Each structure stands twice: as structure tokens, then as C-alpha cells.
Coordinates of C-alpha atoms in Angstrom, one line a residue:
Chain L
M210 CA 0.0 0.0 0.0
S211 CA 1.0 3.6 -0.5
P212 CA 2.2 5.8 2.4
E213 CA -1.1 7.6 2.6
R214 CA -2.7 4.3 3.7
L215 CA -0.2 4.0 6.6
A216 CA -0.2 5.5 10.1
I217 CA 3.0 5.4 12.1
H218 CA 3.4 5.0 15.8
T219 CA 5.7 7.7 17.2
F220 CA 7.6 5.0 19.2
T221 CA 8.6 3.5 15.9
N222 CA 10.8 6.5 15.5
K223 CA 11.7 6.8 19.1
P224 CA 14.7 9.1 18.5
W225 CA 12.3 11.8 17.1
S226 CA 10.4 14.3 19.2
I227 CA 6.6 14.6 18.6
R228 CA 7.3 17.7 16.4
E229 CA 9.8 15.8 14.3
C230 CA 7.4 12.8 13.9
I231 CA 4.5 15.0 12.8
E232 CA 6.7 17.0 10.4
N233 CA 8.5 14.1 8.9
Y234 CA 5.5 11.8 8.5
A235 CA 3.5 14.6 6.8
R236 CA 6.3 15.7 4.6
R237 CA 6.8 12.1 3.4
G238 CA 3.1 11.6 2.6
V239 CA 2.3 9.2 5.4
G240 CA -1.5 9.2 6.0
G241 CA -1.8 9.1 9.8
I242 CA -0.2 9.0 13.2
S243 CA -0.6 7.1 16.4
I244 CA 0.9 8.9 19.4
W245 CA 2.6 7.3 22.3
R246 CA 2.0 8.9 25.7
E247 CA 5.8 8.7 26.3
T248 CA 6.4 10.9 23.2
V249 CA 4.1 13.7 24.5
A250 CA 4.9 13.4 28.2
G251 CA 5.5 16.9 29.5
Q252 CA 4.5 18.6 26.3
D253 CA 1.8 21.2 25.8
L254 CA -0.9 19.0 24.3
K255 CA -2.8 22.0 22.9
A256 CA 0.3 23.0 20.9
V257 CA 0.8 19.4 19.7
G258 CA -2.9 19.2 18.8
R259 CA -2.6 22.4 16.7
Q260 CA 0.5 21.1 14.9
L261 CA -1.3 17.8 14.3
D262 CA -4.4 19.7 12.9
D263 CA -2.2 21.8 10.5
S264 CA -0.2 18.7 9.4
G265 CA -3.2 17.0 7.8
L266 CA -2.2 13.7 9.4
V267 CA -5.1 11.5 10.4
P268 CA -5.0 11.1 14.2
V269 CA -5.5 7.3 14.8
S270 CA -4.6 6.1 18.3
L271 CA -3.2 7.1 21.7
V272 CA -0.9 4.4 22.8
R273 CA -1.3 3.1 25.4
G274 CA -3.8 2.5 28.2
G275 CA -4.4 -0.7 30.1
F276 CA -2.3 -2.5 32.7
F277 CA -5.4 -3.1 34.7
T278 CA -4.2 -6.0 36.8
G279 CA -2.6 -5.9 40.3
K280 CA -2.4 -7.8 43.5
D281 CA -4.4 -5.3 45.5
S282 CA -7.3 -2.9 45.1
P283 CA -5.2 0.3 45.4
T284 CA -2.9 -0.8 42.6
R285 CA -5.9 -1.6 40.3
E286 CA -7.6 1.7 41.3
A287 CA -4.4 3.6 40.4
A288 CA -4.4 1.9 37.0
I289 CA -8.0 3.0 36.4
A290 CA -7.0 6.5 37.3
T291 CA -4.1 6.4 34.8
N292 CA -6.5 5.2 32.1
R293 CA -8.9 8.1 32.9
E294 CA -5.9 10.5 32.4
A295 CA -5.2 8.8 29.0
I296 CA -8.8 9.5 27.9
V297 CA -8.3 13.2 28.7
E298 CA -5.1 13.2 26.7
A299 CA -6.7 11.4 23.8
E300 CA -9.5 14.1 23.8
A301 CA -6.9 16.9 23.9
L302 CA -5.1 15.4 20.9
K303 CA -8.4 14.5 19.1
L304 CA -7.3 10.9 18.9
P305 CA -10.4 8.8 18.6
M306 CA -9.0 5.6 20.1
I307 CA -6.8 4.3 22.9
V308 CA -4.9 1.0 22.5
L309 CA -5.0 -1.1 25.6
V310 CA -2.2 -3.4 26.7
C311 CA -4.4 -5.0 29.2
G312 CA -1.9 -6.2 31.9
A313 CA -0.8 -9.3 33.7
T314 CA 0.6 -9.7 37.2
L315 CA 3.2 -12.3 38.0
G316 CA 1.8 -15.1 40.0
Q317 CA -1.9 -14.5 39.0
T318 CA -3.6 -17.1 36.8
P319 CA -4.8 -16.0 33.3
E320 CA -8.4 -16.1 34.6
E321 CA -7.6 -13.9 37.6
N322 CA -5.9 -11.4 35.3
L323 CA -8.7 -11.5 32.8
D324 CA -11.3 -10.8 35.5
Q325 CA -9.4 -7.8 36.7
I326 CA -9.0 -6.5 33.1
R327 CA -12.7 -6.8 32.5
E328 CA -13.4 -4.9 35.7
G329 CA -10.9 -2.2 34.7
I330 CA -12.3 -1.6 31.2
A331 CA -15.8 -1.6 32.6
A332 CA -14.7 1.1 35.2
V333 CA -13.3 3.5 32.5
L334 CA -16.1 2.9 30.0
P335 CA -18.4 5.6 31.2
Q336 CA -15.7 8.2 30.7
A337 CA -14.8 6.8 27.3
E338 CA -18.5 7.1 26.4
S339 CA -18.6 10.8 27.4
A340 CA -15.5 11.5 25.4
G341 CA -16.5 9.2 22.5
I342 CA -13.2 7.4 22.6
R343 CA -12.9 3.8 21.4
L344 CA -10.9 1.3 23.5
A345 CA -9.0 -1.2 21.4
I346 CA -7.9 -4.4 23.3
E347 CA -4.5 -5.5 21.8
P348 CA -3.7 -9.2 22.3
L349 CA 0.0 -9.5 23.1
H350 CA 2.2 -12.4 22.2
P351 CA 2.2 -15.1 24.9
M352 CA 5.8 -14.4 25.8
Y353 CA 4.4 -11.3 27.5
A354 CA 1.5 -13.1 29.2
G355 CA 3.4 -13.2 32.6
D356 CA 3.7 -9.5 33.1
R357 CA 2.1 -7.5 30.3
S358 CA -1.1 -9.0 29.0
A359 CA -3.2 -12.0 29.8
V360 CA -5.0 -11.3 26.6
A361 CA -2.7 -13.5 24.5
S362 CA -4.5 -14.3 21.3
M363 CA -7.2 -13.0 18.9
R364 CA -9.4 -15.6 20.4
D365 CA -8.8 -14.2 23.9
A366 CA -9.4 -10.6 22.7
N367 CA -12.6 -11.6 20.9
D368 CA -13.9 -13.4 24.0
L369 CA -13.1 -10.4 26.2
A370 CA -14.6 -7.8 23.9
E371 CA -17.7 -10.0 23.5
S372 CA -18.1 -10.3 27.2
L373 CA -18.0 -6.5 27.6
N374 CA -20.3 -6.2 24.6
H375 CA -20.0 -2.4 24.0
P376 CA -19.7 -0.5 20.7
L377 CA -16.7 1.4 22.0
V378 CA -14.8 -1.8 22.9
G379 CA -13.0 -3.6 20.1
V380 CA -9.6 -5.1 19.2
A381 CA -6.3 -3.9 17.8
L382 CA -4.7 -6.7 15.9
D383 CA -0.9 -6.6 15.7
V384 CA 0.8 -9.1 13.4
F385 CA 3.8 -9.3 15.8
H386 CA 1.6 -10.8 18.5
V387 CA -0.8 -13.2 16.6
W388 CA 1.1 -14.6 13.6
W389 CA 1.4 -18.0 15.3
E390 CA -2.2 -18.4 16.1
T391 CA -4.1 -21.3 14.4
G392 CA -7.6 -20.4 13.3
L393 CA -6.5 -16.8 13.0
E394 CA -8.6 -16.1 9.9
A395 CA -11.8 -17.3 11.6
Q396 CA -11.0 -15.1 14.6
I397 CA -10.4 -12.0 12.4
E398 CA -13.7 -12.7 10.6
R399 CA -15.5 -13.1 14.0
C400 CA -14.0 -9.8 15.1
A401 CA -14.9 -7.9 12.0
A402 CA -18.4 -9.3 11.8
A403 CA -19.1 -7.9 15.3
D404 CA -17.7 -4.4 14.2
R405 CA -14.9 -4.8 16.6
L406 CA -11.8 -4.8 14.3
F407 CA -10.7 -1.3 15.3
A408 CA -7.0 -1.4 14.3
F409 CA -4.4 -3.3 12.4
H410 CA -0.7 -3.0 13.2
V411 CA 2.2 -4.4 11.2
C412 CA 5.5 -5.6 12.6
E413 CA 7.3 -8.9 12.2
F414 CA 8.5 -11.4 14.8
K415 CA 12.1 -12.6 14.5
P416 CA 12.6 -16.1 16.0
D417 CA 16.2 -15.2 16.6
F418 CA 15.5 -11.9 18.5
D419 CA 18.2 -10.6 20.7
H420 CA 15.8 -8.7 23.1
V421 CA 12.4 -9.7 24.2
L422 CA 10.9 -6.2 23.5
L423 CA 13.3 -4.3 21.3
D424 CA 14.3 -6.4 18.4
R425 CA 11.2 -6.4 16.1
G426 CA 11.2 -6.5 12.3
L427 CA 9.9 -4.7 9.3
P428 CA 7.2 -6.4 7.1
G429 CA 8.9 -9.2 5.3
E430 CA 11.5 -9.9 7.9
G431 CA 11.4 -12.8 10.4
V432 CA 8.3 -14.9 10.2
N433 CA 7.1 -12.7 7.3
A434 CA 3.4 -12.8 8.3
S435 CA 2.4 -9.2 7.6
A436 CA 1.2 -9.7 4.0
R437 CA -0.7 -12.9 4.8
I438 CA -2.5 -11.3 7.7
A439 CA -3.1 -8.0 5.8
R440 CA -5.0 -10.0 3.2
M441 CA -7.1 -11.6 5.9
V442 CA -7.9 -8.2 7.5
Q443 CA -8.7 -6.6 4.1
A444 CA -10.9 -9.6 3.2
A445 CA -12.8 -9.1 6.5
G446 CA -13.6 -5.6 5.5
F447 CA -11.1 -3.5 7.5
T448 CA -10.8 -0.1 5.8
G449 CA -8.7 1.8 8.4
L450 CA -5.1 2.9 8.0
T451 CA -2.5 0.2 8.6
E452 CA -0.4 1.2 11.6
V453 CA 3.3 0.6 11.8
E454 CA 4.6 -0.1 15.3
I455 CA 8.1 -1.4 15.4
F456 CA 10.5 -1.3 18.4
S457 CA 14.0 -1.9 17.4
R458 CA 17.3 -0.9 18.9
K459 CA 18.8 -1.7 15.6
Y460 CA 16.6 0.7 13.6
W461 CA 16.7 3.3 16.3
A462 CA 20.5 3.5 15.9
E463 CA 20.0 4.4 12.2
N464 CA 19.2 7.7 10.5
Q465 CA 15.4 7.9 11.1
H466 CA 14.7 9.3 7.7
D467 CA 16.4 6.2 6.2
F468 CA 14.3 4.0 8.5
L469 CA 11.1 5.8 7.4
E470 CA 12.0 5.0 3.8
K471 CA 12.5 1.3 4.7
I472 CA 9.1 1.3 6.4
I473 CA 7.5 2.7 3.3
T474 CA 9.3 0.3 1.0
S475 CA 8.5 -2.7 3.2
C476 CA 4.8 -1.8 3.4
A477 CA 4.4 -1.2 -0.4
P478 CA 3.6 -4.9 -1.1
L479 CA 0.9 -5.1 1.6
Chain J
M24 CA 5.8 -34.9 45.4
S25 CA 8.7 -37.2 46.5
P26 CA 11.7 -37.8 44.2
E27 CA 10.4 -41.3 43.3
R28 CA 7.4 -39.6 41.5
L29 CA 9.8 -37.6 39.3
A30 CA 11.6 -38.5 36.1
I31 CA 14.5 -36.2 35.1
H32 CA 15.5 -35.3 31.5
T33 CA 19.2 -35.9 31.0
F34 CA 19.4 -32.4 29.3
T35 CA 18.4 -30.9 32.6
N36 CA 21.8 -31.9 33.9
K37 CA 23.6 -31.2 30.6
P38 CA 27.1 -31.3 32.2
W39 CA 26.6 -34.9 33.2
S40 CA 27.2 -37.9 30.9
I41 CA 24.5 -40.5 30.5
R42 CA 26.3 -42.7 33.0
E43 CA 26.5 -39.9 35.6
C44 CA 22.8 -39.1 35.1
I45 CA 21.7 -42.7 35.6
E46 CA 24.0 -43.1 38.7
N47 CA 23.1 -39.9 40.3
Y48 CA 19.3 -40.0 39.7
A49 CA 19.2 -43.6 41.0
R50 CA 21.4 -42.8 44.1
R51 CA 19.2 -39.8 45.0
G52 CA 16.0 -41.9 44.8
V53 CA 14.6 -40.3 41.6
G54 CA 11.9 -42.5 40.1
G55 CA 12.6 -42.3 36.4
I56 CA 14.6 -40.8 33.5
S57 CA 13.9 -39.4 30.1
I58 CA 16.9 -39.6 27.8
W59 CA 17.9 -37.0 25.2
R60 CA 19.3 -38.3 22.0
E61 CA 22.2 -35.8 22.4
T62 CA 23.2 -37.4 25.7
V63 CA 23.6 -40.9 24.2
A64 CA 24.9 -39.8 20.8
G65 CA 27.9 -42.1 19.9
Q66 CA 27.3 -44.3 23.0
D67 CA 26.9 -48.1 23.0
L68 CA 23.1 -48.2 23.5
K69 CA 23.1 -51.8 24.7
A70 CA 25.5 -50.9 27.5
V71 CA 23.4 -47.8 28.4
G72 CA 20.3 -50.0 28.4
R73 CA 22.0 -52.5 30.8
Q74 CA 23.0 -49.7 33.2
L75 CA 19.5 -48.4 33.0
D76 CA 18.0 -51.8 33.8
D77 CA 20.3 -52.3 36.7
S78 CA 19.6 -48.8 38.1
G79 CA 15.9 -49.5 38.7
L80 CA 15.0 -46.1 37.1
V81 CA 11.8 -46.1 35.2
P82 CA 12.5 -45.4 31.5
V83 CA 10.1 -42.7 30.4
S84 CA 10.8 -40.9 27.1
L85 CA 13.3 -40.6 24.4
V86 CA 13.7 -36.9 23.6
R87 CA 13.1 -35.9 20.9
G88 CA 11.7 -36.7 17.5
G89 CA 9.7 -34.4 15.2
F90 CA 10.9 -31.4 13.1
F91 CA 8.7 -32.8 10.3
T92 CA 8.4 -29.5 8.3
G93 CA 10.4 -28.3 5.4
K94 CA 10.2 -26.4 2.2
D95 CA 10.8 -29.4 -0.1
S96 CA 10.1 -33.1 -0.1
P97 CA 13.7 -34.4 0.4
T98 CA 13.9 -32.3 3.6
R99 CA 10.7 -33.8 4.9
E100 CA 11.8 -37.3 3.9
A101 CA 15.0 -36.8 5.8
A102 CA 13.1 -35.8 8.9
I103 CA 11.0 -39.0 8.6
A104 CA 14.1 -41.1 8.3
T105 CA 15.5 -39.4 11.4
N106 CA 12.4 -40.2 13.3
R107 CA 12.6 -43.8 12.3
E108 CA 16.1 -43.9 13.7
A109 CA 14.8 -42.4 16.9
I110 CA 12.2 -45.3 17.1
V111 CA 15.1 -47.8 16.8
E112 CA 17.0 -46.0 19.6
A113 CA 13.9 -45.9 21.9
E114 CA 13.5 -49.7 21.4
A115 CA 17.2 -50.3 22.2
L116 CA 16.9 -48.2 25.4
K117 CA 13.5 -49.7 26.2
L118 CA 12.0 -46.2 26.4
P119 CA 8.3 -46.6 25.7
M120 CA 7.7 -43.1 24.3
I121 CA 9.2 -40.4 22.0
V122 CA 8.5 -36.8 22.6
L123 CA 7.9 -34.9 19.4
V124 CA 8.9 -31.2 18.9
C125 CA 6.9 -31.1 15.7
G126 CA 8.7 -28.4 13.6
A127 CA 8.0 -25.1 11.8
T128 CA 9.7 -23.7 8.8
L129 CA 10.3 -20.0 8.5
G130 CA 7.9 -18.4 5.9
Q131 CA 5.3 -21.2 6.0
T132 CA 1.9 -20.6 7.5
P133 CA 0.8 -22.4 10.6
E134 CA -1.6 -24.4 8.5
E135 CA 1.1 -25.5 6.0
N136 CA 3.4 -26.5 8.9
L137 CA 0.6 -28.5 10.6
D138 CA -0.3 -30.4 7.4
Q139 CA 3.4 -31.4 7.0
I140 CA 3.5 -32.4 10.7
R141 CA 0.4 -34.6 10.3
E142 CA 1.9 -36.3 7.2
G143 CA 5.2 -36.8 9.0
I144 CA 3.6 -38.5 12.1
A145 CA 1.4 -40.6 9.9
A146 CA 4.5 -41.7 7.9
V147 CA 6.3 -43.0 11.0
L148 CA 3.3 -44.5 12.8
P149 CA 3.6 -48.0 11.2
Q150 CA 7.1 -48.3 12.6
A151 CA 6.0 -47.0 16.0
E152 CA 3.2 -49.6 16.0
S153 CA 5.7 -52.4 15.2
A154 CA 7.9 -51.2 18.1
G155 CA 5.0 -50.4 20.4
I156 CA 6.4 -46.9 21.0
R157 CA 4.1 -44.0 21.9
L158 CA 4.5 -40.6 20.2
A159 CA 3.8 -37.6 22.4
I160 CA 3.2 -34.3 20.6
E161 CA 4.6 -31.5 22.8
P162 CA 3.0 -28.1 22.2
L163 CA 5.7 -25.5 22.3
H164 CA 5.4 -21.9 23.5
P165 CA 4.4 -19.6 20.6
M166 CA 7.7 -17.8 20.8
Y167 CA 9.0 -21.0 19.0
A168 CA 6.2 -21.2 16.4
G169 CA 8.4 -19.6 13.7
D170 CA 11.1 -22.2 13.6
R171 CA 10.5 -25.0 16.1
S172 CA 6.8 -26.0 16.4
A173 CA 3.6 -24.9 14.8
V174 CA 1.9 -26.8 17.6
A175 CA 1.7 -23.8 19.9
S176 CA -1.0 -24.7 22.5
M177 CA -2.7 -27.6 24.2
R178 CA -5.7 -26.8 21.9
D179 CA -3.4 -27.2 18.8
A180 CA -2.0 -30.5 20.2
N181 CA -5.4 -31.9 21.0
D182 CA -6.7 -30.9 17.5
L183 CA -3.7 -32.6 15.9
A184 CA -3.8 -35.7 18.0
E185 CA -7.6 -36.0 17.4
S186 CA -7.1 -35.7 13.6
L187 CA -4.6 -38.5 13.7
N188 CA -6.8 -40.5 16.0
H189 CA -4.4 -43.3 16.9
P190 CA -3.9 -44.9 20.4
L191 CA -0.1 -44.4 20.1
V192 CA -0.4 -40.7 19.4
G193 CA -0.9 -38.4 22.4
V194 CA 0.4 -35.2 24.0
A195 CA 3.3 -34.2 26.3
L196 CA 2.2 -31.2 28.3
D197 CA 5.1 -28.9 29.5
V198 CA 4.2 -26.2 31.9
F199 CA 6.9 -23.9 30.3
H200 CA 5.0 -23.9 27.0
V201 CA 1.3 -23.6 28.0
W202 CA 1.1 -21.7 31.3
W203 CA -0.4 -18.7 29.4
E204 CA -3.2 -20.5 27.7
T205 CA -6.8 -19.6 28.5
G206 CA -9.1 -22.5 28.8
L207 CA -6.1 -24.7 29.7
E208 CA -8.0 -26.8 32.2
A209 CA -10.7 -27.8 29.6
Q210 CA -8.0 -28.7 27.1
I211 CA -6.2 -30.9 29.7
E212 CA -9.5 -32.6 30.5
R213 CA -10.2 -33.1 26.8
C214 CA -6.8 -34.7 26.4
A215 CA -7.1 -37.0 29.4
A216 CA -10.6 -38.0 28.5
A217 CA -9.4 -39.3 25.1
D218 CA -6.5 -41.2 26.8
R219 CA -4.0 -38.9 25.2
L220 CA -2.3 -37.2 28.2
F221 CA 0.9 -39.2 27.8
A222 CA 3.4 -36.9 29.7
F223 CA 3.6 -34.0 32.1
H224 CA 6.8 -31.8 32.3
V225 CA 7.5 -29.1 34.8
C226 CA 9.7 -26.0 34.1
E227 CA 8.9 -22.4 34.7
F228 CA 8.8 -19.5 32.2
K229 CA 10.6 -16.4 33.4
P230 CA 9.3 -13.2 31.7
D231 CA 12.7 -11.5 32.1
F232 CA 14.6 -14.4 30.5
D233 CA 18.0 -13.5 29.1
H234 CA 18.0 -16.2 26.4
V235 CA 15.1 -17.5 24.4
L236 CA 16.1 -21.2 25.0
L237 CA 18.4 -21.5 27.9
D238 CA 17.1 -19.4 30.8
R239 CA 14.3 -21.6 32.2
G240 CA 13.3 -21.8 35.8
L241 CA 12.6 -24.3 38.6
P242 CA 9.0 -24.9 39.8
G243 CA 8.1 -21.8 41.8
E244 CA 10.2 -19.4 39.8
G245 CA 9.0 -17.0 37.1
V246 CA 5.3 -17.2 36.4
N247 CA 5.1 -20.0 39.0
A248 CA 2.5 -22.1 37.1
S249 CA 3.8 -25.6 37.9
A250 CA 1.7 -26.2 41.0
R251 CA -1.5 -24.9 39.4
I252 CA -1.1 -27.0 36.3
A253 CA 0.0 -30.1 38.3
R254 CA -3.3 -29.9 40.1
M255 CA -5.2 -29.8 36.8
V256 CA -3.2 -32.8 35.4
Q257 CA -3.7 -34.8 38.6
A258 CA -7.4 -34.0 38.7
A259 CA -7.7 -35.2 35.1
G260 CA -6.4 -38.6 36.2
F261 CA -2.7 -38.4 35.1
T262 CA -0.8 -41.0 37.1
G263 CA 2.6 -41.0 35.3
L264 CA 5.9 -39.7 36.6
T265 CA 6.3 -35.9 36.5
E266 CA 9.2 -35.1 34.3
V267 CA 11.6 -32.3 35.0
E268 CA 13.0 -30.7 31.9
I269 CA 14.9 -27.4 32.5
F270 CA 17.5 -25.8 30.2
S271 CA 19.5 -23.2 32.0
R272 CA 22.9 -21.8 31.5
K273 CA 22.7 -20.5 35.0
Y274 CA 22.0 -23.9 36.6
W275 CA 24.4 -25.7 34.3
A276 CA 27.2 -23.5 35.7
E277 CA 26.5 -24.8 39.2
N278 CA 27.5 -28.1 40.8
Q279 CA 25.0 -30.5 39.4
H280 CA 24.4 -32.4 42.6
D281 CA 23.4 -29.1 44.2
F282 CA 21.1 -28.4 41.2
L283 CA 19.5 -31.9 41.6
E284 CA 18.8 -31.0 45.3
K285 CA 17.1 -27.8 44.1
I286 CA 15.0 -29.7 41.7
I287 CA 13.9 -32.2 44.4
T288 CA 13.1 -29.3 46.8
S289 CA 11.2 -27.3 44.3
C290 CA 9.1 -30.3 43.2
A291 CA 8.2 -31.3 46.8
P292 CA 5.1 -29.0 46.9
L293 CA 3.7 -30.2 43.6

């Protein structure tokens, strides 16, 4: 696809400030942007919002809310408060969606984590409704199921969204996290049929990764699942921008303009 | 559980030779042994078999067959030949079961891999029947689904075993690989109800692992799922020995007698 069908996550170009991300994406003809809370921490959100308006970039997602689990009630309440702040930020930046990395606490069972996640999302839903902000549950690869997300497959994400059954609660599918899943096509169809396929992220899993978080690949690298899954998502009727979310110490060490070109080239066949 | 309810995989004590494994497990009152092909490579299998007979250890599994996938037919035929050799070795060592790490080839879809795995197992089944050797499909954690096993959950393993529908084809459940799976208890019950729960391995996943293969934990470390899953397996009627299969550069650097004591202590609460 052409650059105007892409939205890039600011964390993909971690060395760039929010101003540089907006400028460079717009200049290169990228269609949209998803903004990491880390990238705008301490910034004047109104000024960022004005720059974003002027840029013509489509605002896609605020990344990220979630982390709803915890051993005790004060911890979980604090997480809910943080998610409420994220909704305020998303409103300020006119981002219509928040991606949720739902959380997992070491020593809790998947079921305990999922119950706490369900309660956390339900607790912030009234404010999301007032703001008109969509909440996208992102299933994470099971290598993160111990401490980042008990939602570890599209099947899990669909089950969770279905149990909450709210038009503002859907799913953000990231190739990096679900390429391994058997029956994936059926889960994507199930998600889309329920109007819950809110977002599609590309990023490749490299079986020989040298860091559990920060060695991710461009479309075509590693297990090379982006094109296959893009076809499934398109066949299921997804028409949103394709988001590029890649964490990589290797690519962060390069000139970020060169990396942006590599992103655009690698996404062209999708 | 007490040591006589445990069987230890020789690769757990990688610094030990097969003779040292047999001697030290038997001396310490461990109940059984699973033998890695790497540990007996180049050895006189008849002599190993005699030592094993004399030791009183219960022979549990030969580890491991599988790796049935490949881009071309000669590669897959070679894998089938290797599995036939493994059956001969298992017979020589009087090991009644072979654990299968089923395989995955970079760039193939999960479905392509699974079709090739199904064909590979079907191809070696006649010889397994003649030898009376059971084949235990081990689902691997999805972080290995790109290049080691497309069978990435208990659900996948059950589906595959069910499709082969043969009394010699079952499942080896390893805590390290499936602790994250939602609906795990139902999949364990499904497996046991079909008489397919052939083996149970303990080993913990550490979310902060420093090596994708060789930084595994003792029961109680990391996500601490061994006790929880042991209860499920016991409730489902599993009565075999509990196998200890831990790869760890950290523990391999220690005195292996001390490591064996840690294993026995950490398995006591199971």
C-alpha cells in the first residue's frame, strides 16, 4: 500500500520528538499517526494538537492504556485513574481511540488477570463514552503473558470484547503478536463481523530476536506474516489505516529518515 | 511430590554424561529418567540399556523426535528417516515413548506446517506400531512457532492428535510452554478423557529471560505455574511420573548435585 494508507506510531521513530514525527510523516506523505504517551509526556498538548491539525495527518490512536491488573485494590484503582488520564489526553489530541495493553501480574492465573482486566475496562467505559473514545484491546504475544497482557491471542481478545459487549470496545490486531495463532482467519472474521476490528498493526516477529521487547522487524523480515495477515484483514472488510509499530534498537540506531524509507518500502507490497 | 514420583530429563543436567545421570538420579531416589538423543549420541546403547536396567530407574521418554516440516520433499523425507532412527533408539533403550517437537519452517503458515507435521507423524506411525512406541506431541510456547513447532498450545496439540486418532499418538504437556493458555483446564480434561495425556513436564517461564532457549526456571520461579497445572493434570487422572526438563545456562554452571537437590526441593510442593 502507498504511504497515505499508513499511520506510524511515534515510538517506531523513538529518537524523534513529537514535532519531528509530525513534520517528517506529513512531509513524506504518510497518512496518519498514532501517538505514544511517552512521546508527548511533559508537552503542551494543545500546541501538539494544533501542529497535528495543521499537518493533515489523520489522528489514529493514543498508545497506550491498560495494565489493569494488580495484587491489591489500590494498585488496580491507580491503573484505572491512569486510564482516565489517558482518555483526557486522547481528547486533547483529538485521537479517537486508545490502544489497551491489558496487563498481567506475576503469580496470578490467566483467569484472575482477565477478570481484573474486564473490571478495569468496565470502570473506565463511562468516561470513554462521554469522550466518544474507542478502546482497542490489543492481544499480546504469549511471551508477554506473565507480566504485560493475559490477553494472548485474537481468540482471547474476541472473548473479552464479546463479554464486555459495548460498541466502544474492540480489538487492535498486531501481526507481531498473533502470527502464530491457528484459526486466526476465523477469529479475524469473527472480530470484523461484530464491528470490533478497530485497528491493524504491522511488525514482524524474528525467531532469533536478541531482546524480548526491542528487536522487532519490518514487514517481510522474520516470520514474514504481515502480507498474509493483511490479506485476511482486508478480506474481512477492514478499511482503516495500517499502523506501523516497530520497536528496534537496531533501527533506532540508524538515521530515522532512512528507517522511514525502509518502512514505506516494506509496506508497499501489503 | 517425593523424588520417586519424578523423572528427570538428561538435558536438565547437561554437564553430566548418561552414566552420571543414571547413577546420580538412582542414588538420589529419583523414580525415572527421560533420555535426550544428544546425551547418548555415539554411545553403546546396549551398554546404556544394561546400566538403566540395573539402576531401577523407570525409563520414560526418548527426547526428541519431530521437526517434520520443510520447504521441499527431500527435507521432509530426511526428517521422517531421522524419526525412524529415533524409534530404533527408543527400542534399544526400552523407552516406551518419544517426545515430538513437531517443527515449523520460516515463511510457512501455521496451516502449512501443521499439514506437514500430520503427514510426518502418519509416515512413522507404522514403525511406531511395530515397536509399540508411543508418540507424544509436545506443544511449544508460541515464541518458538516460527522455527520449532507450529503446535503452539494444548488446543493445537489436541486438535492434531484428534485428527490422527491413533492410540499411540498423544500429548506431552510442558508447563513452560502452556502456562499462558486460557481454557487450559478444559484442554487438559479433553486430552485426558481421550487417553492422550501421555506426559507431564515441569519447568517455569521467566518473563525476564536472558536467552530464548536457555534461561528456564525451577518450579516456583518466574510465572510460578507448575503447582497450578500439576493440580489440573492430577485432577484429570494423570498417574505417570512428573518429568523435570529445565534448560538453564545458570544452573548448568552450578554443581549438578546441588542443582539436583534444588530440583527435588522445588518439586516437593507439587
